[in-house]
Amino acid sequence: MKTRVMMFLLALGLGTAAHAATDHARIAFVKPGVAKGVVMDSSQYVKLVIEGPFVSHDKIPVSDEGLIDYVDKILKSSGATYLAIYVREGIKFGDVVRTLDSLRKTSAKDIAVNTVEIALGRDL
């Protein structure tokens, strides 16, 4: 699973770099603990967890059908412009790809995907 996710991330990153001028949010893949420069406070981003067939925000499951509208409302109400995405351990590759594709259609400027999976049952 980790090898497939890393290969996808590399391919997506290269594709994103090639299409720098786009209407969609940029996606960056980050490894915890290696941030350089200014670290954002939590009011500047919205945390989402890819749980498999759905996404959760503050432990609330959000269905695919309403995901874009839900995220846009959360971004607007919080004044945030960035999404911090975490992936639950054992999630299918296709679920990650599908969710990231949907999240790029939101009003977020940038999307940061954590490259370390969250263990089952562990909270953020």
mmCIF file of N, CA and C in Angstrom:
data_model
loop_
_atom_site.group_PDB
_atom_site.id
_atom_site.type_symbol
_atom_site.label_atom_id
_atom_site.label_comp_id
_atom_site.label_asym_id
_atom_site.label_seq_id
_atom_site.Cartn_x
_atom_site.Cartn_y
_atom_site.Cartn_z
ATOM 1 N N MET A 1 0.823 -1.193 0.000
ATOM 2 C CA MET A 1 0.000 0.000 0.000
ATOM 3 C C MET A 1 0.868 1.258 0.000
ATOM 4 N N LYS A 2 1.881 1.317 0.875
ATOM 5 C CA LYS A 2 2.701 2.516 0.974
ATOM 6 C C LYS A 2 3.457 2.776 -0.315
ATOM 7 N N THR A 3 3.954 1.731 -0.964
ATOM 8 C CA THR A 3 4.679 1.900 -2.218
ATOM 9 C C THR A 3 3.757 2.457 -3.292
ATOM 10 N N ARG A 4 2.548 1.917 -3.382
ATOM 11 C CA ARG A 4 1.602 2.407 -4.381
ATOM 12 C C ARG A 4 1.232 3.852 -4.118
ATOM 13 N N VAL A 5 1.015 4.205 -2.850
ATOM 14 C CA VAL A 5 0.653 5.584 -2.516
ATOM 15 C C VAL A 5 1.797 6.519 -2.858
ATOM 16 N N MET A 6 3.019 6.132 -2.520
ATOM 17 C CA MET A 6 4.166 6.985 -2.815
ATOM 18 C C MET A 6 4.359 7.162 -4.326
ATOM 19 N N MET A 7 4.137 6.099 -5.112
ATOM 20 C CA MET A 7 4.254 6.206 -6.569
ATOM 21 C C MET A 7 3.187 7.148 -7.105
ATOM 22 N N PHE A 8 1.962 7.031 -6.572
ATOM 23 C CA PHE A 8 0.885 7.927 -6.986
ATOM 24 C C PHE A 8 1.233 9.369 -6.643
ATOM 25 N N LEU A 9 1.746 9.569 -5.437
ATOM 26 C CA LEU A 9 2.078 10.913 -4.990
ATOM 27 C C LEU A 9 3.141 11.531 -5.889
ATOM 28 N N LEU A 10 4.128 10.751 -6.258
ATOM 29 C CA LEU A 10 5.174 11.234 -7.152
ATOM 30 C C LEU A 10 4.584 11.609 -8.509
ATOM 31 N N ALA A 11 3.758 10.734 -9.059
ATOM 32 C CA ALA A 11 3.146 10.999 -10.366
ATOM 33 C C ALA A 11 2.238 12.217 -10.307
ATOM 34 N N LEU A 12 1.452 12.318 -9.238
ATOM 35 C CA LEU A 12 0.554 13.451 -9.099
ATOM 36 C C LEU A 12 1.344 14.740 -8.917
ATOM 37 N N GLY A 13 2.411 14.675 -8.158
ATOM 38 C CA GLY A 13 3.262 15.843 -7.955
ATOM 39 C C GLY A 13 3.890 16.317 -9.248
ATOM 40 N N LEU A 14 4.371 15.387 -10.055
ATOM 41 C CA LEU A 14 4.955 15.752 -11.348
ATOM 42 C C LEU A 14 3.908 16.339 -12.265
ATOM 43 N N GLY A 15 2.717 15.748 -12.242
ATOM 44 C CA GLY A 15 1.623 16.271 -13.064
ATOM 45 C C GLY A 15 1.200 17.653 -12.617
ATOM 46 N N THR A 16 1.183 17.870 -11.317
ATOM 47 C CA THR A 16 0.816 19.177 -10.782
ATOM 48 C C THR A 16 1.852 20.219 -11.167
ATOM 49 N N ALA A 17 3.124 19.863 -11.094
ATOM 50 C CA ALA A 17 4.192 20.795 -11.463
ATOM 51 C C ALA A 17 4.104 21.163 -12.948
ATOM 52 N N ALA A 18 3.718 20.208 -13.762
ATOM 53 C CA ALA A 18 3.629 20.460 -15.196
ATOM 54 C C ALA A 18 2.462 21.380 -15.545
ATOM 55 N N HIS A 19 1.444 21.390 -14.714
ATOM 56 C CA HIS A 19 0.260 22.211 -14.950
ATOM 57 C C HIS A 19 0.120 23.243 -13.831
ATOM 58 N N ALA A 20 1.117 24.086 -13.668
ATOM 59 C CA ALA A 20 1.140 25.047 -12.564
ATOM 60 C C ALA A 20 -0.017 26.038 -12.651
ATOM 61 N N ALA A 21 -0.405 26.452 -13.846
ATOM 62 C CA ALA A 21 -1.508 27.387 -13.998
ATOM 63 C C ALA A 21 -2.809 26.608 -14.141
ATOM 64 N N THR A 22 -3.565 26.533 -13.051
ATOM 65 C CA THR A 22 -4.803 25.764 -13.073
ATOM 66 C C THR A 22 -5.823 26.401 -12.153
ATOM 67 N N ASP A 23 -7.066 26.045 -12.331
ATOM 68 C CA ASP A 23 -8.136 26.535 -11.466
ATOM 69 C C ASP A 23 -8.266 25.686 -10.218
ATOM 70 N N HIS A 24 -7.575 24.573 -10.167
ATOM 71 C CA HIS A 24 -7.681 23.656 -9.041
ATOM 72 C C HIS A 24 -6.612 23.943 -7.995
ATOM 73 N N ALA A 25 -6.886 23.485 -6.781
ATOM 74 C CA ALA A 25 -5.917 23.625 -5.693
ATOM 75 C C ALA A 25 -4.651 22.835 -6.000
ATOM 76 N N ARG A 26 -3.525 23.361 -5.536
ATOM 77 C CA ARG A 26 -2.265 22.640 -5.661
ATOM 78 C C ARG A 26 -2.185 21.610 -4.548
ATOM 79 N N ILE A 27 -1.561 20.474 -4.832
ATOM 80 C CA ILE A 27 -1.409 19.416 -3.841
ATOM 81 C C ILE A 27 0.068 19.273 -3.509
ATOM 82 N N ALA A 28 0.362 19.266 -2.214
ATOM 83 C CA ALA A 28 1.730 19.048 -1.739
ATOM 84 C C ALA A 28 1.705 17.866 -0.783
ATOM 85 N N PHE A 29 2.747 17.068 -0.811
ATOM 86 C CA PHE A 29 2.847 15.913 0.070
ATOM 87 C C PHE A 29 3.925 16.200 1.098
ATOM 88 N N VAL A 30 3.541 16.101 2.361
ATOM 89 C CA VAL A 30 4.448 16.488 3.437
ATOM 90 C C VAL A 30 4.706 15.336 4.389
ATOM 91 N N LYS A 31 5.926 15.322 4.890
ATOM 92 C CA LYS A 31 6.303 14.353 5.901
ATOM 93 C C LYS A 31 6.367 15.110 7.221
ATOM 94 N N PRO A 32 5.674 14.654 8.246
ATOM 95 C CA PRO A 32 5.654 15.375 9.516
ATOM 96 C C PRO A 32 7.052 15.564 10.096
ATOM 97 N N GLY A 33 7.266 16.738 10.686
ATOM 98 C CA GLY A 33 8.518 17.004 11.363
ATOM 99 C C GLY A 33 9.629 17.560 10.504
ATOM 100 N N VAL A 34 9.379 17.799 9.222
ATOM 101 C CA VAL A 34 10.440 18.325 8.362
ATOM 102 C C VAL A 34 10.094 19.695 7.784
ATOM 103 N N ALA A 35 9.167 20.399 8.435
ATOM 104 C CA ALA A 35 8.749 21.715 7.942
ATOM 105 C C ALA A 35 9.896 22.711 8.042
ATOM 106 N N LYS A 36 10.038 23.501 7.008
ATOM 107 C CA LYS A 36 11.034 24.566 6.999
ATOM 108 C C LYS A 36 10.295 25.884 6.854
ATOM 109 N N GLY A 37 10.751 26.883 7.542
ATOM 110 C CA GLY A 37 10.104 28.185 7.430
ATOM 111 C C GLY A 37 8.968 28.328 8.416
ATOM 112 N N VAL A 38 7.972 29.103 8.018
ATOM 113 C CA VAL A 38 6.849 29.426 8.892
ATOM 114 C C VAL A 38 5.875 28.257 8.957
ATOM 115 N N VAL A 39 5.488 27.909 10.163
ATOM 116 C CA VAL A 39 4.489 26.867 10.359
ATOM 117 C C VAL A 39 3.152 27.544 10.617
ATOM 118 N N MET A 40 2.121 27.150 9.876
ATOM 119 C CA MET A 40 0.808 27.771 10.019
ATOM 120 C C MET A 40 0.148 27.342 11.322
ATOM 121 N N ASP A 41 -0.642 28.265 11.888
ATOM 122 C CA ASP A 41 -1.434 27.871 13.037
ATOM 123 C C ASP A 41 -2.716 27.208 12.532
ATOM 124 N N SER A 42 -3.384 26.500 13.411
ATOM 125 C CA SER A 42 -4.523 25.668 12.990
ATOM 126 C C SER A 42 -5.721 26.453 12.477
ATOM 127 N N SER A 43 -5.761 27.761 12.647
ATOM 128 C CA SER A 43 -6.879 28.545 12.119
ATOM 129 C C SER A 43 -6.753 28.780 10.616
ATOM 130 N N GLN A 44 -5.594 28.478 10.045
ATOM 131 C CA GLN A 44 -5.364 28.726 8.628
ATOM 132 C C GLN A 44 -5.687 27.528 7.742
ATOM 133 N N TYR A 45 -6.011 26.387 8.340
ATOM 134 C CA TYR A 45 -6.308 25.210 7.542
ATOM 135 C C TYR A 45 -7.415 24.379 8.186
ATOM 136 N N VAL A 46 -7.989 23.516 7.367
ATOM 137 C CA VAL A 46 -9.031 22.597 7.811
ATOM 138 C C VAL A 46 -8.480 21.183 7.700
ATOM 139 N N LYS A 47 -8.596 20.411 8.779
ATOM 140 C CA LYS A 47 -8.111 19.026 8.792
ATOM 141 C C LYS A 47 -9.215 18.085 8.338
ATOM 142 N N LEU A 48 -8.877 17.211 7.414
ATOM 143 C CA LEU A 48 -9.788 16.168 6.949
ATOM 144 C C LEU A 48 -9.053 14.840 6.988
ATOM 145 N N VAL A 49 -9.799 13.764 7.248
ATOM 146 C CA VAL A 49 -9.213 12.430 7.265
ATOM 147 C C VAL A 49 -9.924 11.574 6.235
ATOM 148 N N ILE A 50 -9.153 10.976 5.331
ATOM 149 C CA ILE A 50 -9.733 10.036 4.371
ATOM 150 C C ILE A 50 -9.885 8.714 5.109
ATOM 151 N N GLU A 51 -11.121 8.319 5.308
ATOM 152 C CA GLU A 51 -11.437 7.128 6.095
ATOM 153 C C GLU A 51 -11.753 5.919 5.212
ATOM 154 N N GLY A 52 -11.706 6.090 3.922
ATOM 155 C CA GLY A 52 -12.062 5.017 2.986
ATOM 156 C C GLY A 52 -13.148 5.533 2.074
ATOM 157 N N PRO A 53 -14.348 5.004 2.226
ATOM 158 C CA PRO A 53 -15.428 5.454 1.338
ATOM 159 C C PRO A 53 -15.993 6.828 1.714
ATOM 160 N N PHE A 54 -15.480 7.444 2.777
ATOM 161 C CA PHE A 54 -15.927 8.772 3.177
ATOM 162 C C PHE A 54 -14.758 9.549 3.784
ATOM 163 N N VAL A 55 -15.009 10.826 4.027
ATOM 164 C CA VAL A 55 -14.027 11.716 4.651
ATOM 165 C C VAL A 55 -14.614 12.164 5.975
ATOM 166 N N SER A 56 -13.766 12.374 6.982
ATOM 167 C CA SER A 56 -14.277 12.905 8.244
ATOM 168 C C SER A 56 -13.634 14.242 8.563
ATOM 169 N N HIS A 57 -14.411 15.083 9.225
ATOM 170 C CA HIS A 57 -13.953 16.388 9.698
ATOM 171 C C HIS A 57 -14.417 16.510 11.140
ATOM 172 N N ASP A 58 -13.477 16.666 12.067
ATOM 173 C CA ASP A 58 -13.800 16.707 13.499
ATOM 174 C C ASP A 58 -14.650 15.503 13.910
ATOM 175 N N LYS A 59 -14.259 14.334 13.431
ATOM 176 C CA LYS A 59 -14.911 13.052 13.722
ATOM 177 C C LYS A 59 -16.315 12.922 13.123
ATOM 178 N N ILE A 60 -16.695 13.852 12.255
ATOM 179 C CA ILE A 60 -18.002 13.808 11.602
ATOM 180 C C ILE A 60 -17.814 13.278 10.192
ATOM 181 N N PRO A 61 -18.470 12.145 9.845
ATOM 182 C CA PRO A 61 -18.336 11.625 8.476
ATOM 183 C C PRO A 61 -19.059 12.512 7.460
ATOM 184 N N VAL A 62 -18.403 12.701 6.315
ATOM 185 C CA VAL A 62 -18.971 13.505 5.240
ATOM 186 C C VAL A 62 -19.039 12.626 4.001
ATOM 187 N N SER A 63 -20.227 12.522 3.413
ATOM 188 C CA SER A 63 -20.392 11.666 2.237
ATOM 189 C C SER A 63 -19.800 12.318 0.993
ATOM 190 N N ASP A 64 -19.547 11.502 -0.015
ATOM 191 C CA ASP A 64 -19.003 11.997 -1.283
ATOM 192 C C ASP A 64 -19.930 13.018 -1.941
ATOM 193 N N GLU A 65 -21.229 12.770 -1.853
ATOM 194 C CA GLU A 65 -22.184 13.626 -2.550
ATOM 195 C C GLU A 65 -22.120 15.075 -2.088
ATOM 196 N N GLY A 66 -21.903 15.304 -0.800
ATOM 197 C CA GLY A 66 -21.894 16.663 -0.285
ATOM 198 C C GLY A 66 -20.519 17.178 0.106
ATOM 199 N N LEU A 67 -19.472 16.467 -0.268
ATOM 200 C CA LEU A 67 -18.127 16.798 0.186
ATOM 201 C C LEU A 67 -17.675 18.189 -0.245
ATOM 202 N N ILE A 68 -17.804 18.527 -1.505
ATOM 203 C CA ILE A 68 -17.313 19.808 -2.009
ATOM 204 C C ILE A 68 -18.032 20.969 -1.329
ATOM 205 N N ASP A 69 -19.357 20.908 -1.253
ATOM 206 C CA ASP A 69 -20.121 21.971 -0.597
ATOM 207 C C ASP A 69 -19.781 22.068 0.881
ATOM 208 N N TYR A 70 -19.657 20.926 1.542
ATOM 209 C CA TYR A 70 -19.339 20.901 2.970
ATOM 210 C C TYR A 70 -17.981 21.552 3.228
ATOM 211 N N VAL A 71 -16.985 21.160 2.455
ATOM 212 C CA VAL A 71 -15.636 21.708 2.639
ATOM 213 C C VAL A 71 -15.615 23.201 2.332
ATOM 214 N N ASP A 72 -16.305 23.622 1.275
ATOM 215 C CA ASP A 72 -16.349 25.048 0.952
ATOM 216 C C ASP A 72 -16.981 25.860 2.083
ATOM 217 N N LYS A 73 -18.039 25.338 2.697
ATOM 218 C CA LYS A 73 -18.685 26.036 3.819
ATOM 219 C C LYS A 73 -17.750 26.125 5.023
ATOM 220 N N ILE A 74 -17.029 25.031 5.311
ATOM 221 C CA ILE A 74 -16.089 25.024 6.434
ATOM 222 C C ILE A 74 -14.952 26.013 6.176
ATOM 223 N N LEU A 75 -14.420 26.022 4.965
ATOM 224 C CA LEU A 75 -13.346 26.963 4.625
ATOM 225 C C LEU A 75 -13.815 28.403 4.788
ATOM 226 N N LYS A 76 -14.998 28.698 4.280
ATOM 227 C CA LYS A 76 -15.525 30.064 4.354
ATOM 228 C C LYS A 76 -15.799 30.478 5.797
ATOM 229 N N SER A 77 -16.436 29.612 6.570
ATOM 230 C CA SER A 77 -16.792 29.977 7.947
ATOM 231 C C SER A 77 -15.570 30.116 8.852
ATOM 232 N N SER A 78 -14.516 29.363 8.565
ATOM 233 C CA SER A 78 -13.315 29.431 9.401
ATOM 234 C C SER A 78 -12.298 30.453 8.897
ATOM 235 N N GLY A 79 -12.490 30.936 7.683
ATOM 236 C CA GLY A 79 -11.543 31.868 7.090
ATOM 237 C C GLY A 79 -10.258 31.194 6.625
ATOM 238 N N ALA A 80 -10.270 29.871 6.566
ATOM 239 C CA ALA A 80 -9.093 29.101 6.143
ATOM 240 C C ALA A 80 -9.051 28.998 4.619
ATOM 241 N N THR A 81 -7.864 28.763 4.094
ATOM 242 C CA THR A 81 -7.713 28.615 2.645
ATOM 243 C C THR A 81 -6.979 27.333 2.267
ATOM 244 N N TYR A 82 -6.558 26.573 3.272
ATOM 245 C CA TYR A 82 -5.776 25.365 3.019
ATOM 246 C C TYR A 82 -6.458 24.149 3.634
ATOM 247 N N LEU A 83 -6.212 22.991 3.032
ATOM 248 C CA LEU A 83 -6.696 21.722 3.568
ATOM 249 C C LEU A 83 -5.510 20.878 3.996
ATOM 250 N N ALA A 84 -5.610 20.294 5.166
ATOM 251 C CA ALA A 84 -4.610 19.343 5.657
ATOM 252 C C ALA A 84 -5.266 17.973 5.618
ATOM 253 N N ILE A 85 -4.754 17.095 4.779
ATOM 254 C CA ILE A 85 -5.367 15.792 4.555
ATOM 255 C C ILE A 85 -4.537 14.699 5.206
ATOM 256 N N TYR A 86 -5.212 13.837 5.927
ATOM 257 C CA TYR A 86 -4.600 12.673 6.544
ATOM 258 C C TYR A 86 -5.294 11.441 5.984
ATOM 259 N N VAL A 87 -4.579 10.334 5.914
ATOM 260 C CA VAL A 87 -5.139 9.091 5.378
ATOM 261 C C VAL A 87 -5.091 8.038 6.475
ATOM 262 N N ARG A 88 -6.217 7.404 6.705
ATOM 263 C CA ARG A 88 -6.305 6.353 7.711
ATOM 264 C C ARG A 88 -5.576 5.113 7.216
ATOM 265 N N GLU A 89 -4.944 4.414 8.099
ATOM 266 C CA GLU A 89 -4.207 3.187 7.786
ATOM 267 C C GLU A 89 -5.119 2.160 7.095
ATOM 268 N N GLY A 90 -4.606 1.553 6.021
ATOM 269 C CA GLY A 90 -5.332 0.497 5.325
ATOM 270 C C GLY A 90 -6.333 0.965 4.284
ATOM 271 N N ILE A 91 -6.356 2.253 3.982
ATOM 272 C CA ILE A 91 -7.308 2.781 3.008
ATOM 273 C C ILE A 91 -6.858 2.408 1.597
ATOM 274 N N LYS A 92 -7.821 2.084 0.748
ATOM 275 C CA LYS A 92 -7.528 1.700 -0.629
ATOM 276 C C LYS A 92 -6.998 2.886 -1.426
ATOM 277 N N PHE A 93 -6.059 2.582 -2.289
ATOM 278 C CA PHE A 93 -5.435 3.576 -3.159
ATOM 279 C C PHE A 93 -6.485 4.360 -3.941
ATOM 280 N N GLY A 94 -7.472 3.668 -4.484
ATOM 281 C CA GLY A 94 -8.520 4.312 -5.275
ATOM 282 C C GLY A 94 -9.321 5.318 -4.472
ATOM 283 N N ASP A 95 -9.550 5.038 -3.186
ATOM 284 C CA ASP A 95 -10.280 5.975 -2.331
ATOM 285 C C ASP A 95 -9.487 7.259 -2.127
ATOM 286 N N VAL A 96 -8.173 7.143 -2.002
ATOM 287 C CA VAL A 96 -7.316 8.326 -1.841
ATOM 288 C C VAL A 96 -7.359 9.168 -3.112
ATOM 289 N N VAL A 97 -7.195 8.541 -4.256
ATOM 290 C CA VAL A 97 -7.196 9.246 -5.538
ATOM 291 C C VAL A 97 -8.540 9.934 -5.762
ATOM 292 N N ARG A 98 -9.623 9.225 -5.559
ATOM 293 C CA ARG A 98 -10.968 9.775 -5.767
ATOM 294 C C ARG A 98 -11.218 10.976 -4.859
ATOM 295 N N THR A 99 -10.817 10.863 -3.598
ATOM 296 C CA THR A 99 -11.051 11.949 -2.652
ATOM 297 C C THR A 99 -10.215 13.174 -2.995
ATOM 298 N N LEU A 100 -8.939 12.972 -3.318
ATOM 299 C CA LEU A 100 -8.093 14.112 -3.686
ATOM 300 C C LEU A 100 -8.610 14.802 -4.950
ATOM 301 N N ASP A 101 -9.108 14.025 -5.878
ATOM 302 C CA ASP A 101 -9.678 14.596 -7.094
ATOM 303 C C ASP A 101 -10.881 15.480 -6.760
ATOM 304 N N SER A 102 -11.718 15.017 -5.853
ATOM 305 C CA SER A 102 -12.879 15.815 -5.435
ATOM 306 C C SER A 102 -12.450 17.068 -4.683
ATOM 307 N N LEU A 103 -11.494 16.940 -3.778
ATOM 308 C CA LEU A 103 -11.067 18.074 -2.962
ATOM 309 C C LEU A 103 -10.394 19.169 -3.785
ATOM 310 N N ARG A 104 -9.830 18.813 -4.907
ATOM 311 C CA ARG A 104 -9.230 19.830 -5.790
ATOM 312 C C ARG A 104 -10.294 20.744 -6.381
ATOM 313 N N LYS A 105 -11.547 20.339 -6.338
ATOM 314 C CA LYS A 105 -12.647 21.146 -6.880
ATOM 315 C C LYS A 105 -13.211 22.117 -5.847
ATOM 316 N N THR A 106 -12.693 22.087 -4.627
ATOM 317 C CA THR A 106 -13.157 23.010 -3.596
ATOM 318 C C THR A 106 -12.496 24.367 -3.779
ATOM 319 N N SER A 107 -12.823 25.305 -2.902
ATOM 320 C CA SER A 107 -12.242 26.643 -2.988
ATOM 321 C C SER A 107 -10.893 26.752 -2.276
ATOM 322 N N ALA A 108 -10.357 25.642 -1.813
ATOM 323 C CA ALA A 108 -9.050 25.653 -1.146
ATOM 324 C C ALA A 108 -7.958 26.085 -2.125
ATOM 325 N N LYS A 109 -7.002 26.867 -1.627
ATOM 326 C CA LYS A 109 -5.870 27.287 -2.464
ATOM 327 C C LYS A 109 -4.847 26.162 -2.591
ATOM 328 N N ASP A 110 -4.592 25.490 -1.469
ATOM 329 C CA ASP A 110 -3.598 24.430 -1.437
ATOM 330 C C ASP A 110 -4.098 23.271 -0.587
ATOM 331 N N ILE A 111 -3.613 22.091 -0.923
ATOM 332 C CA ILE A 111 -3.943 20.883 -0.176
ATOM 333 C C ILE A 111 -2.640 20.212 0.213
ATOM 334 N N ALA A 112 -2.464 19.988 1.508
ATOM 335 C CA ALA A 112 -1.273 19.297 2.004
ATOM 336 C C ALA A 112 -1.687 17.904 2.453
ATOM 337 N N VAL A 113 -1.054 16.894 1.879
ATOM 338 C CA VAL A 113 -1.379 15.506 2.213
ATOM 339 C C VAL A 113 -0.246 14.950 3.068
ATOM 340 N N ASN A 114 -0.584 14.495 4.259
ATOM 341 C CA ASN A 114 0.391 13.901 5.160
ATOM 342 C C ASN A 114 0.781 12.536 4.617
ATOM 343 N N THR A 115 2.070 12.270 4.499
ATOM 344 C CA THR A 115 2.529 11.001 3.919
ATOM 345 C C THR A 115 2.584 9.850 4.914
ATOM 346 N N VAL A 116 2.298 10.141 6.181
ATOM 347 C CA VAL A 116 2.273 9.086 7.202
ATOM 348 C C VAL A 116 0.824 8.755 7.520
ATOM 349 N N GLU A 117 0.464 7.478 7.400
ATOM 350 C CA GLU A 117 -0.916 7.067 7.657
ATOM 351 C C GLU A 117 -1.246 7.165 9.145
ATOM 352 N N ILE A 118 -2.522 7.431 9.444
ATOM 353 C CA ILE A 118 -2.998 7.468 10.829
ATOM 354 C C ILE A 118 -3.474 6.068 11.201
ATOM 355 N N ALA A 119 -3.027 5.579 12.338
ATOM 356 C CA ALA A 119 -3.416 4.248 12.798
ATOM 357 C C ALA A 119 -4.918 4.189 13.060
ATOM 358 N N LEU A 120 -5.505 3.024 12.846
ATOM 359 C CA LEU A 120 -6.920 2.822 13.124
ATOM 360 C C LEU A 120 -7.206 3.138 14.578
ATOM 361 N N GLY A 121 -8.292 3.859 14.823
ATOM 362 C CA GLY A 121 -8.685 4.203 16.184
ATOM 363 C C GLY A 121 -7.973 5.389 16.782
ATOM 364 N N ARG A 122 -6.966 5.908 16.112
ATOM 365 C CA ARG A 122 -6.215 7.053 16.638
ATOM 366 C C ARG A 122 -6.851 8.352 16.162
ATOM 367 N N ASP A 123 -6.981 9.316 17.065
ATOM 368 C CA ASP A 123 -7.511 10.640 16.723
ATOM 369 C C ASP A 123 -6.382 11.562 16.304
ATOM 370 N N LEU A 124 -6.752 12.631 15.644
ATOM 371 C CA LEU A 124 -5.759 13.656 15.284
ATOM 372 C C LEU A 124 -5.497 14.554 16.455
#
